[in-house]
PDB file of N, CA and C in Angstrom:
ATOM      1  N   PHE A   1      16.828  16.657  29.093  1.00 92.00           N
ATOM      2  CA  PHE A   1      17.844  15.627  28.970  1.00 92.00           C
ATOM      3  C   PHE A   1      18.613  15.441  30.273  1.00 92.00           C
ATOM      4  N   GLU A   2      18.599  16.449  31.124  1.00 93.00           N
ATOM      5  CA  GLU A   2      19.353  16.342  32.365  1.00 93.00           C
ATOM      6  C   GLU A   2      18.893  15.158  33.218  1.00 93.00           C
ATOM      7  N   VAL A   3      17.631  14.812  33.120  1.00 95.00           N
ATOM      8  CA  VAL A   3      17.099  13.682  33.879  1.00 95.00           C
ATOM      9  C   VAL A   3      17.326  12.371  33.119  1.00 95.00           C
ATOM     10  N   MET A   4      17.022  12.345  31.832  1.00 94.00           N
ATOM     11  CA  MET A   4      17.115  11.110  31.045  1.00 94.00           C
ATOM     12  C   MET A   4      18.561  10.740  30.714  1.00 94.00           C
ATOM     13  N   LEU A   5      19.393  11.734  30.462  1.00 96.00           N
ATOM     14  CA  LEU A   5      20.777  11.505  30.021  1.00 96.00           C
ATOM     15  C   LEU A   5      21.749  12.376  30.824  1.00 96.00           C
ATOM     16  N   PRO A   6      21.853  12.142  32.121  1.00 97.00           N
ATOM     17  CA  PRO A   6      22.738  12.976  32.936  1.00 97.00           C
ATOM     18  C   PRO A   6      24.206  12.787  32.539  1.00 97.00           C
ATOM     19  N   GLU A   7      24.996  13.779  32.841  1.00 97.00           N
ATOM     20  CA  GLU A   7      26.409  13.765  32.476  1.00 97.00           C
ATOM     21  C   GLU A   7      27.120  12.508  32.959  1.00 97.00           C
ATOM     22  N   TRP A   8      26.871  12.070  34.183  1.00 97.00           N
ATOM     23  CA  TRP A   8      27.554  10.885  34.717  1.00 97.00           C
ATOM     24  C   TRP A   8      27.232   9.636  33.896  1.00 97.00           C
ATOM     25  N   LEU A   9      26.071   9.624  33.230  1.00 97.00           N
ATOM     26  CA  LEU A   9      25.677   8.468  32.437  1.00 97.00           C
ATOM     27  C   LEU A   9      26.285   8.486  31.036  1.00 97.00           C
ATOM     28  N   VAL A  10      26.362   9.668  30.407  1.00 97.00           N
ATOM     29  CA  VAL A  10      26.785   9.740  28.998  1.00 97.00           C
ATOM     30  C   VAL A  10      28.273  10.014  28.804  1.00 97.00           C
ATOM     31  N   SER A  11      28.925  10.539  29.795  1.00 98.00           N
ATOM     32  CA  SER A  11      30.346  10.882  29.661  1.00 98.00           C
ATOM     33  C   SER A  11      31.183   9.649  29.309  1.00 98.00           C
ATOM     34  N   GLY A  12      31.937   9.757  28.223  1.00 98.00           N
ATOM     35  CA  GLY A  12      32.796   8.672  27.784  1.00 98.00           C
ATOM     36  C   GLY A  12      32.079   7.556  27.036  1.00 98.00           C
ATOM     37  N   LYS A  13      30.818   7.753  26.697  1.00 97.00           N
ATOM     38  CA  LYS A  13      30.013   6.695  26.087  1.00 97.00           C
ATOM     39  C   LYS A  13      29.723   6.972  24.611  1.00 97.00           C
ATOM     40  N   ARG A  14      29.455   5.881  23.880  1.00 97.00           N
ATOM     41  CA  ARG A  14      28.984   5.942  22.489  1.00 97.00           C
ATOM     42  C   ARG A  14      27.463   5.921  22.534  1.00 97.00           C
ATOM     43  N   ILE A  15      26.827   6.870  21.860  1.00 98.00           N
ATOM     44  CA  ILE A  15      25.380   7.040  21.931  1.00 98.00           C
ATOM     45  C   ILE A  15      24.741   6.761  20.574  1.00 98.00           C
ATOM     46  N   LEU A  16      23.671   5.978  20.569  1.00 98.00           N
ATOM     47  CA  LEU A  16      22.840   5.753  19.387  1.00 98.00           C
ATOM     48  C   LEU A  16      21.454   6.295  19.710  1.00 98.00           C
ATOM     49  N   ASP A  17      20.945   7.183  18.857  1.00 97.00           N
ATOM     50  CA  ASP A  17      19.655   7.832  19.071  1.00 97.00           C
ATOM     51  C   ASP A  17      18.737   7.512  17.893  1.00 97.00           C
ATOM     52  N   ILE A  18      17.755   6.658  18.127  1.00 95.00           N
ATOM     53  CA  ILE A  18      16.823   6.263  17.081  1.00 95.00           C
ATOM     54  C   ILE A  18      15.625   7.203  17.124  1.00 95.00           C
ATOM     55  N   GLY A  19      15.392   7.873  16.005  1.00 95.00           N
ATOM     56  CA  GLY A  19      14.380   8.927  15.956  1.00 95.00           C
ATOM     57  C   GLY A  19      14.978  10.222  16.467  1.00 95.00           C
ATOM     58  N   SER A  20      16.140  10.569  15.929  1.00 97.00           N
ATOM     59  CA  SER A  20      16.941  11.673  16.466  1.00 97.00           C
ATOM     60  C   SER A  20      16.416  13.069  16.153  1.00 97.00           C
ATOM     61  N   ALA A  21      15.465  13.182  15.225  1.00 96.00           N
ATOM     62  CA  ALA A  21      14.860  14.477  14.871  1.00 96.00           C
ATOM     63  C   ALA A  21      15.949  15.519  14.568  1.00 96.00           C
ATOM     64  N   LEU A  22      15.986  16.596  15.320  1.00 97.00           N
ATOM     65  CA  LEU A  22      16.935  17.684  15.048  1.00 97.00           C
ATOM     66  C   LEU A  22      18.268  17.534  15.778  1.00 97.00           C
ATOM     67  N   GLY A  23      18.471  16.425  16.469  1.00 97.00           N
ATOM     68  CA  GLY A  23      19.763  16.150  17.088  1.00 97.00           C
ATOM     69  C   GLY A  23      19.999  16.802  18.424  1.00 97.00           C
ATOM     70  N   ALA A  24      18.944  17.249  19.089  1.00 97.00           N
ATOM     71  CA  ALA A  24      19.117  17.901  20.390  1.00 97.00           C
ATOM     72  C   ALA A  24      19.756  16.959  21.406  1.00 97.00           C
ATOM     73  N   ALA A  25      19.355  15.692  21.397  1.00 97.00           N
ATOM     74  CA  ALA A  25      19.962  14.724  22.325  1.00 97.00           C
ATOM     75  C   ALA A  25      21.446  14.562  22.013  1.00 97.00           C
ATOM     76  N   GLY A  26      21.791  14.596  20.735  1.00 98.00           N
ATOM     77  CA  GLY A  26      23.190  14.494  20.340  1.00 98.00           C
ATOM     78  C   GLY A  26      24.014  15.655  20.854  1.00 98.00           C
ATOM     79  N   HIS A  27      23.482  16.849  20.704  1.00 98.00           N
ATOM     80  CA  HIS A  27      24.192  18.033  21.209  1.00 98.00           C
ATOM     81  C   HIS A  27      24.376  17.934  22.722  1.00 98.00           C
ATOM     82  N   TRP A  28      23.319  17.540  23.401  1.00 98.00           N
ATOM     83  CA  TRP A  28      23.387  17.394  24.857  1.00 98.00           C
ATOM     84  C   TRP A  28      24.460  16.372  25.249  1.00 98.00           C
ATOM     85  N   CYS A  29      24.372  15.171  24.660  1.00 98.00           N
ATOM     86  CA  CYS A  29      25.302  14.098  25.037  1.00 98.00           C
ATOM     87  C   CYS A  29      26.749  14.465  24.732  1.00 98.00           C
ATOM     88  N   LEU A  30      26.987  15.033  23.564  1.00 98.00           N
ATOM     89  CA  LEU A  30      28.363  15.419  23.209  1.00 98.00           C
ATOM     90  C   LEU A  30      28.867  16.532  24.123  1.00 98.00           C
ATOM     91  N   SER A  31      27.988  17.455  24.499  1.00 98.00           N
ATOM     92  CA  SER A  31      28.413  18.535  25.404  1.00 98.00           C
ATOM     93  C   SER A  31      28.680  18.026  26.812  1.00 98.00           C
ATOM     94  N   LYS A  32      28.154  16.849  27.131  1.00 98.00           N
ATOM     95  CA  LYS A  32      28.370  16.246  28.448  1.00 98.00           C
ATOM     96  C   LYS A  32      29.440  15.160  28.408  1.00 98.00           C
ATOM     97  N   GLY A  33      30.215  15.085  27.312  1.00 98.00           N
ATOM     98  CA  GLY A  33      31.379  14.212  27.278  1.00 98.00           C
ATOM     99  C   GLY A  33      31.223  12.893  26.559  1.00 98.00           C
ATOM    100  N   ALA A  34      30.108  12.672  25.854  1.00 98.00           N
ATOM    101  CA  ALA A  34      29.977  11.442  25.072  1.00 98.00           C
ATOM    102  C   ALA A  34      31.095  11.401  24.038  1.00 98.00           C
ATOM    103  N   THR A  35      31.607  10.214  23.761  1.00 98.00           N
ATOM    104  CA  THR A  35      32.714  10.104  22.801  1.00 98.00           C
ATOM    105  C   THR A  35      32.231  10.138  21.363  1.00 98.00           C
ATOM    106  N   SER A  36      30.990   9.691  21.127  1.00 97.00           N
ATOM    107  CA  SER A  36      30.420   9.774  19.778  1.00 97.00           C
ATOM    108  C   SER A  36      28.907   9.718  19.861  1.00 97.00           C
ATOM    109  N   TYR A  37      28.273  10.178  18.793  1.00 98.00           N
ATOM    110  CA  TYR A  37      26.819  10.201  18.704  1.00 98.00           C
ATOM    111  C   TYR A  37      26.417   9.798  17.297  1.00 98.00           C
ATOM    112  N   THR A  38      25.488   8.857  17.194  1.00 98.00           N
ATOM    113  CA  THR A  38      24.899   8.481  15.917  1.00 98.00           C
ATOM    114  C   THR A  38      23.402   8.660  16.028  1.00 98.00           C
ATOM    115  N   GLY A  39      22.856   9.460  15.136  1.00 98.00           N
ATOM    116  CA  GLY A  39      21.419   9.678  15.093  1.00 98.00           C
ATOM    117  C   GLY A  39      20.819   8.967  13.894  1.00 98.00           C
ATOM    118  N   VAL A  40      19.672   8.348  14.099  1.00 97.00           N
ATOM    119  CA  VAL A  40      18.931   7.701  13.018  1.00 97.00           C
ATOM    120  C   VAL A  40      17.636   8.483  12.845  1.00 97.00           C
ATOM    121  N   GLU A  41      17.468   9.060  11.659  1.00 97.00           N
ATOM    122  CA  GLU A  41      16.273   9.870  11.389  1.00 97.00           C
ATOM    123  C   GLU A  41      15.847   9.655   9.952  1.00 97.00           C
ATOM    124  N   ILE A  42      14.648   9.119   9.780  1.00 95.00           N
ATOM    125  CA  ILE A  42      14.158   8.791   8.446  1.00 95.00           C
ATOM    126  C   ILE A  42      13.738  10.042   7.659  1.00 95.00           C
ATOM    127  N   GLN A  43      13.349  11.098   8.346  1.00 97.00           N
ATOM    128  CA  GLN A  43      12.889  12.307   7.673  1.00 97.00           C
ATOM    129  C   GLN A  43      14.095  13.143   7.227  1.00 97.00           C
ATOM    130  N   ASP A  44      14.228  13.282   5.933  1.00 98.00           N
ATOM    131  CA  ASP A  44      15.391  13.973   5.362  1.00 98.00           C
ATOM    132  C   ASP A  44      15.548  15.398   5.888  1.00 98.00           C
ATOM    133  N   ASN A  45      14.454  16.142   5.965  1.00 98.00           N
ATOM    134  CA  ASN A  45      14.576  17.533   6.398  1.00 98.00           C
ATOM    135  C   ASN A  45      15.093  17.647   7.829  1.00 98.00           C
ATOM    136  N   TYR A  46      14.666  16.756   8.710  1.00 98.00           N
ATOM    137  CA  TYR A  46      15.180  16.753  10.081  1.00 98.00           C
ATOM    138  C   TYR A  46      16.664  16.379  10.097  1.00 98.00           C
ATOM    139  N   ARG A  47      17.007  15.311   9.364  1.00 98.00           N
ATOM    140  CA  ARG A  47      18.387  14.836   9.357  1.00 98.00           C
ATOM    141  C   ARG A  47      19.340  15.889   8.797  1.00 98.00           C
ATOM    142  N   LEU A  48      18.959  16.559   7.718  1.00 98.00           N
ATOM    143  CA  LEU A  48      19.821  17.582   7.117  1.00 98.00           C
ATOM    144  C   LEU A  48      19.965  18.793   8.035  1.00 98.00           C
ATOM    145  N   THR A  49      18.874  19.185   8.659  1.00 98.00           N
ATOM    146  CA  THR A  49      18.940  20.304   9.605  1.00 98.00           C
ATOM    147  C   THR A  49      19.796  19.930  10.809  1.00 98.00           C
ATOM    148  N   SER A  50      19.622  18.718  11.289  1.00 98.00           N
ATOM    149  CA  SER A  50      20.423  18.231  12.407  1.00 98.00           C
ATOM    150  C   SER A  50      21.906  18.273  12.062  1.00 98.00           C
ATOM    151  N   HIS A  51      22.250  17.837  10.868  1.00 98.00           N
ATOM    152  CA  HIS A  51      23.652  17.855  10.448  1.00 98.00           C
ATOM    153  C   HIS A  51      24.191  19.285  10.446  1.00 98.00           C
ATOM    154  N   ALA A  52      23.428  20.209   9.921  1.00 98.00           N
ATOM    155  CA  ALA A  52      23.863  21.611   9.887  1.00 98.00           C
ATOM    156  C   ALA A  52      24.073  22.154  11.298  1.00 98.00           C
ATOM    157  N   LEU A  53      23.171  21.830  12.199  1.00 98.00           N
ATOM    158  CA  LEU A  53      23.278  22.332  13.572  1.00 98.00           C
ATOM    159  C   LEU A  53      24.432  21.685  14.333  1.00 98.00           C
ATOM    160  N   LEU A  54      24.524  20.356  14.288  1.00 98.00           N
ATOM    161  CA  LEU A  54      25.570  19.666  15.036  1.00 98.00           C
ATOM    162  C   LEU A  54      26.964  19.979  14.511  1.00 98.00           C
ATOM    163  N   SER A  55      27.099  20.144  13.204  1.00 98.00           N
ATOM    164  CA  SER A  55      28.433  20.370  12.630  1.00 98.00           C
ATOM    165  C   SER A  55      29.016  21.733  13.005  1.00 98.00           C
ATOM    166  N   LYS A  56      28.206  22.614  13.543  1.00 97.00           N
ATOM    167  CA  LYS A  56      28.722  23.900  14.035  1.00 97.00           C
ATOM    168  C   LYS A  56      29.600  23.711  15.273  1.00 97.00           C
ATOM    169  N   TYR A  57      29.362  22.619  16.008  1.00 97.00           N
ATOM    170  CA  TYR A  57      30.035  22.427  17.293  1.00 97.00           C
ATOM    171  C   TYR A  57      30.797  21.117  17.431  1.00 97.00           C
ATOM    172  N   TRP A  58      30.428  20.091  16.661  1.00 97.00           N
ATOM    173  CA  TRP A  58      30.938  18.755  16.907  1.00 97.00           C
ATOM    174  C   TRP A  58      31.451  18.079  15.648  1.00 97.00           C
ATOM    175  N   ASN A  59      32.397  17.144  15.844  1.00 95.00           N
ATOM    176  CA  ASN A  59      32.924  16.315  14.760  1.00 95.00           C
ATOM    177  C   ASN A  59      32.588  14.843  14.954  1.00 95.00           C
ATOM    178  N   ASP A  60      32.384  14.442  16.198  1.00 94.00           N
ATOM    179  CA  ASP A  60      32.217  13.023  16.525  1.00 94.00           C
ATOM    180  C   ASP A  60      30.758  12.588  16.458  1.00 94.00           C
ATOM    181  N   PHE A  61      30.135  12.832  15.309  1.00 97.00           N
ATOM    182  CA  PHE A  61      28.752  12.407  15.145  1.00 97.00           C
ATOM    183  C   PHE A  61      28.530  11.889  13.730  1.00 97.00           C
ATOM    184  N   ASP A  62      27.486  11.081  13.610  1.00 97.00           N
ATOM    185  CA  ASP A  62      27.081  10.552  12.316  1.00 97.00           C
ATOM    186  C   ASP A  62      25.562  10.549  12.307  1.00 97.00           C
ATOM    187  N   LEU A  63      24.987  10.833  11.157  1.00 98.00           N
ATOM    188  CA  LEU A  63      23.539  10.803  11.011  1.00 98.00           C
ATOM    189  C   LEU A  63      23.192   9.910   9.835  1.00 98.00           C
ATOM    190  N   VAL A  64      22.287   8.977  10.058  1.00 98.00           N
ATOM    191  CA  VAL A  64      21.887   8.034   9.014  1.00 98.00           C
ATOM    192  C   VAL A  64      20.365   7.996   8.935  1.00 98.00           C
ATOM    193  N   LYS A  65      19.884   7.418   7.828  1.00 97.00           N
ATOM    194  CA  LYS A  65      18.444   7.384   7.582  1.00 97.00           C
ATOM    195  C   LYS A  65      17.758   6.156   8.179  1.00 97.00           C
ATOM    196  N   THR A  66      18.428   5.008   8.159  1.00 94.00           N
ATOM    197  CA  THR A  66      17.778   3.776   8.632  1.00 94.00           C
ATOM    198  C   THR A  66      18.708   2.947   9.511  1.00 94.00           C
ATOM    199  N   LEU A  67      18.132   2.021  10.233  1.00 91.00           N
ATOM    200  CA  LEU A  67      18.909   1.121  11.091  1.00 91.00           C
ATOM    201  C   LEU A  67      19.835   0.230  10.281  1.00 91.00           C
ATOM    202  N   ASP A  68      19.498  -0.002   9.020  1.00 92.00           N
ATOM    203  CA  ASP A  68      20.351  -0.829   8.159  1.00 92.00           C
ATOM    204  C   ASP A  68      21.730  -0.213   7.949  1.00 92.00           C
ATOM    205  N   GLN A  69      21.857   1.068   8.206  1.00 96.00           N
ATOM    206  CA  GLN A  69      23.127   1.773   8.009  1.00 96.00           C
ATOM    207  C   GLN A  69      23.986   1.777   9.265  1.00 96.00           C
ATOM    208  N   ILE A  70      23.553   1.074  10.296  1.00 93.00           N
ATOM    209  CA  ILE A  70      24.248   1.049  11.579  1.00 93.00           C
ATOM    210  C   ILE A  70      24.999  -0.272  11.722  1.00 93.00           C
ATOM    211  N   ASP A  71      26.208  -0.184  12.261  1.00 88.00           N
ATOM    212  CA  ASP A  71      26.899  -1.394  12.684  1.00 88.00           C
ATOM    213  C   ASP A  71      27.666  -1.063  13.955  1.00 88.00           C
ATOM    214  N   GLY A  72      28.075  -2.071  14.637  1.00 92.00           N
ATOM    215  CA  GLY A  72      28.792  -1.860  15.883  1.00 92.00           C
ATOM    216  C   GLY A  72      27.855  -1.798  17.073  1.00 92.00           C
ATOM    217  N   LYS A  73      28.461  -1.591  18.218  1.00 95.00           N
ATOM    218  CA  LYS A  73      27.727  -1.554  19.478  1.00 95.00           C
ATOM    219  C   LYS A  73      27.815  -0.170  20.095  1.00 95.00           C
ATOM    220  N   TYR A  74      26.801   0.159  20.858  1.00 97.00           N
ATOM    221  CA  TYR A  74      26.723   1.458  21.520  1.00 97.00           C
ATOM    222  C   TYR A  74      26.489   1.249  23.004  1.00 97.00           C
ATOM    223  N   ASP A  75      27.037   2.158  23.795  1.00 97.00           N
ATOM    224  CA  ASP A  75      26.876   2.061  25.241  1.00 97.00           C
ATOM    225  C   ASP A  75      25.462   2.432  25.673  1.00 97.00           C
ATOM    226  N   ILE A  76      24.881   3.411  24.979  1.00 96.00           N
ATOM    227  CA  ILE A  76      23.531   3.875  25.289  1.00 96.00           C
ATOM    228  C   ILE A  76      22.740   3.937  23.990  1.00 96.00           C
ATOM    229  N   VAL A  77      21.559   3.329  24.003  1.00 95.00           N
ATOM    230  CA  VAL A  77      20.667   3.363  22.852  1.00 95.00           C
ATOM    231  C   VAL A  77      19.389   4.078  23.284  1.00 95.00           C
ATOM    232  N   ILE A  78      19.090   5.176  22.604  1.00 95.00           N
ATOM    233  CA  ILE A  78      17.899   5.975  22.896  1.00 95.00           C
ATOM    234  C   ILE A  78      16.855   5.674  21.820  1.00 95.00           C
ATOM    235  N   ALA A  79      15.636   5.427  22.248  1.00 92.00           N
ATOM    236  CA  ALA A  79      14.526   5.243  21.312  1.00 92.00           C
ATOM    237  C   ALA A  79      13.296   5.904  21.926  1.00 92.00           C
ATOM    238  N   ALA A  80      13.427   7.165  22.264  1.00 89.00           N
ATOM    239  CA  ALA A  80      12.374   7.897  22.964  1.00 89.00           C
ATOM    240  C   ALA A  80      11.272   8.324  21.997  1.00 89.00           C
ATOM    241  N   GLY A  81      10.081   7.811  22.228  1.00 83.00           N
ATOM    242  CA  GLY A  81       8.929   8.233  21.445  1.00 83.00           C
ATOM    243  C   GLY A  81       8.847   7.657  20.049  1.00 83.00           C
ATOM    244  N   VAL A  82       9.519   6.545  19.778  1.00 84.00           N
ATOM    245  CA  VAL A  82       9.453   5.979  18.429  1.00 84.00           C
ATOM    246  C   VAL A  82       8.856   4.577  18.379  1.00 84.00           C
ATOM    247  N   ILE A  83       8.898   3.838  19.437  1.00 78.00           N
ATOM    248  CA  ILE A  83       8.451   2.442  19.426  1.00 78.00           C
ATOM    249  C   ILE A  83       6.984   2.334  18.992  1.00 78.00           C
ATOM    250  N   HIS A  84       6.163   3.253  19.433  1.00 76.00           N
ATOM    251  CA  HIS A  84       4.734   3.189  19.111  1.00 76.00           C
ATOM    252  C   HIS A  84       4.456   3.359  17.616  1.00 76.00           C
ATOM    253  N   GLY A  85       5.416   3.855  16.861  1.00 74.00           N
ATOM    254  CA  GLY A  85       5.231   4.090  15.439  1.00 74.00           C
ATOM    255  C   GLY A  85       5.484   2.874  14.556  1.00 74.00           C
ATOM    256  N   PHE A  86       5.847   1.759  15.135  1.00 74.00           N
ATOM    257  CA  PHE A  86       6.134   0.543  14.372  1.00 74.00           C
ATOM    258  C   PHE A  86       4.982  -0.448  14.505  1.00 74.00           C
ATOM    259  N   PHE A  87       4.718  -1.211  13.446  1.00 82.00           N
ATOM    260  CA  PHE A  87       3.634  -2.191  13.457  1.00 82.00           C
ATOM    261  C   PHE A  87       3.907  -3.320  14.441  1.00 82.00           C
ATOM    262  N   ASP A  88       5.165  -3.666  14.622  1.00 86.00           N
ATOM    263  CA  ASP A  88       5.526  -4.765  15.509  1.00 86.00           C
ATOM    264  C   ASP A  88       6.540  -4.255  16.542  1.00 86.00           C
ATOM    265  N   PRO A  89       6.049  -3.660  17.624  1.00 84.00           N
ATOM    266  CA  PRO A  89       6.954  -3.084  18.624  1.00 84.00           C
ATOM    267  C   PRO A  89       7.937  -4.104  19.194  1.00 84.00           C
ATOM    268  N   TYR A  90       7.481  -5.331  19.402  1.00 88.00           N
ATOM    269  CA  TYR A  90       8.360  -6.359  19.959  1.00 88.00           C
ATOM    270  C   TYR A  90       9.561  -6.588  19.038  1.00 88.00           C
ATOM    271  N   GLN A  91       9.308  -6.778  17.749  1.00 87.00           N
ATOM    272  CA  GLN A  91      10.393  -6.997  16.796  1.00 87.00           C
ATOM    273  C   GLN A  91      11.299  -5.769  16.718  1.00 87.00           C
ATOM    274  N   THR A  92      10.719  -4.599  16.827  1.00 85.00           N
ATOM    275  CA  THR A  92      11.505  -3.363  16.795  1.00 85.00           C
ATOM    276  C   THR A  92      12.463  -3.300  17.982  1.00 85.00           C
ATOM    277  N   ILE A  93      11.966  -3.609  19.161  1.00 86.00           N
ATOM    278  CA  ILE A  93      12.824  -3.613  20.358  1.00 86.00           C
ATOM    279  C   ILE A  93      13.913  -4.671  20.217  1.00 86.00           C
ATOM    280  N   LYS A  94      13.550  -5.814  19.679  1.00 88.00           N
ATOM    281  CA  LYS A  94      14.522  -6.882  19.454  1.00 88.00           C
ATOM    282  C   LYS A  94      15.627  -6.415  18.507  1.00 88.00           C
ATOM    283  N   THR A  95      15.245  -5.737  17.433  1.00 87.00           N
ATOM    284  CA  THR A  95      16.211  -5.218  16.463  1.00 87.00           C
ATOM    285  C   THR A  95      17.100  -4.150  17.093  1.00 87.00           C
ATOM    286  N   ILE A  96      16.499  -3.235  17.810  1.00 89.00           N
ATOM    287  CA  ILE A  96      17.248  -2.148  18.445  1.00 89.00           C
ATOM    288  C   ILE A  96      18.240  -2.699  19.462  1.00 89.00           C
ATOM    289  N   SER A  97      17.847  -3.728  20.199  1.00 89.00           N
ATOM    290  CA  SER A  97      18.713  -4.253  21.266  1.00 89.00           C
ATOM    291  C   SER A  97      20.017  -4.830  20.729  1.00 89.00           C
ATOM    292  N   LYS A  98      20.068  -5.171  19.439  1.00 91.00           N
ATOM    293  CA  LYS A  98      21.305  -5.697  18.843  1.00 91.00           C
ATOM    294  C   LYS A  98      22.443  -4.678  18.907  1.00 91.00           C
ATOM    295  N   PHE A  99      22.098  -3.422  18.984  1.00 93.00           N
ATOM    296  CA  PHE A  99      23.121  -2.376  18.942  1.00 93.00           C
ATOM    297  C   PHE A  99      23.658  -2.007  20.323  1.00 93.00           C
ATOM    298  N   SER A 100      23.082  -2.546  21.352  1.00 91.00           N
ATOM    299  CA  SER A 100      23.504  -2.236  22.721  1.00 91.00           C
ATOM    300  C   SER A 100      24.691  -3.108  23.117  1.00 91.00           C
ATOM    301  N   SER A 101      25.718  -2.493  23.636  1.00 89.00           N
ATOM    302  CA  SER A 101      26.899  -3.248  24.074  1.00 89.00           C
ATOM    303  C   SER A 101      26.583  -4.113  25.287  1.00 89.00           C
ATOM    304  N   SER A 102      25.503  -3.809  25.977  1.00 81.00           N
ATOM    305  CA  SER A 102      25.162  -4.589  27.169  1.00 81.00           C
ATOM    306  C   SER A 102      23.936  -5.469  26.959  1.00 81.00           C
ATOM    307  N   SER A 103      23.499  -5.619  25.711  1.00 57.00           N
ATOM    308  CA  SER A 103      22.262  -6.377  25.492  1.00 57.00           C
ATOM    309  C   SER A 103      22.484  -7.872  25.723  1.00 57.00           C
ATOM    310  N   ARG A 104      21.441  -8.462  26.210  1.00 57.00           N
ATOM    311  CA  ARG A 104      21.404  -9.901  26.347  1.00 57.00           C
ATOM    312  C   ARG A 104      20.567 -10.410  25.180  1.00 57.00           C
ATOM    313  N   ASN A 105      20.584 -11.691  24.958  1.00 51.00           N
ATOM    314  CA  ASN A 105      19.746 -12.226  23.888  1.00 51.00           C
ATOM    315  C   ASN A 105      18.290 -11.949  24.211  1.00 51.00           C
ATOM    316  N   PHE A 106      17.632 -11.235  23.339  1.00 50.00           N
ATOM    317  CA  PHE A 106      16.248 -10.828  23.508  1.00 50.00           C
ATOM    318  C   PHE A 106      15.393 -11.813  22.737  1.00 50.00           C
ATOM    319  N   THR A 107      14.630 -12.648  23.444  1.00 47.00           N
ATOM    320  CA  THR A 107      13.828 -13.662  22.762  1.00 47.00           C
ATOM    321  C   THR A 107      12.353 -13.476  22.987  1.00 47.00           C
TER     322      THR A 107
END
């Protein structure tokens, strides 16, 4: 994460992590000064384990099952290793970009 999400990039930012698995990116970002972290993980066992692990150290996080449970904008949107799992990657990127505070209209 030091290369993908360096402290200077995540400090003071709201983070959305699509395909958050066990929440390692969340722990990293929060430990480097992110103001909040939201993980999206469809697999219940990963999401529940992530909640147990993150709650030992952090309060400013939320974990949800689907993108439908997300609202608002995020400074950084992570979708590492998940785009290939969707039937329509273009539509997926278009949907994900709605959550970015810096997104432009994606057409």
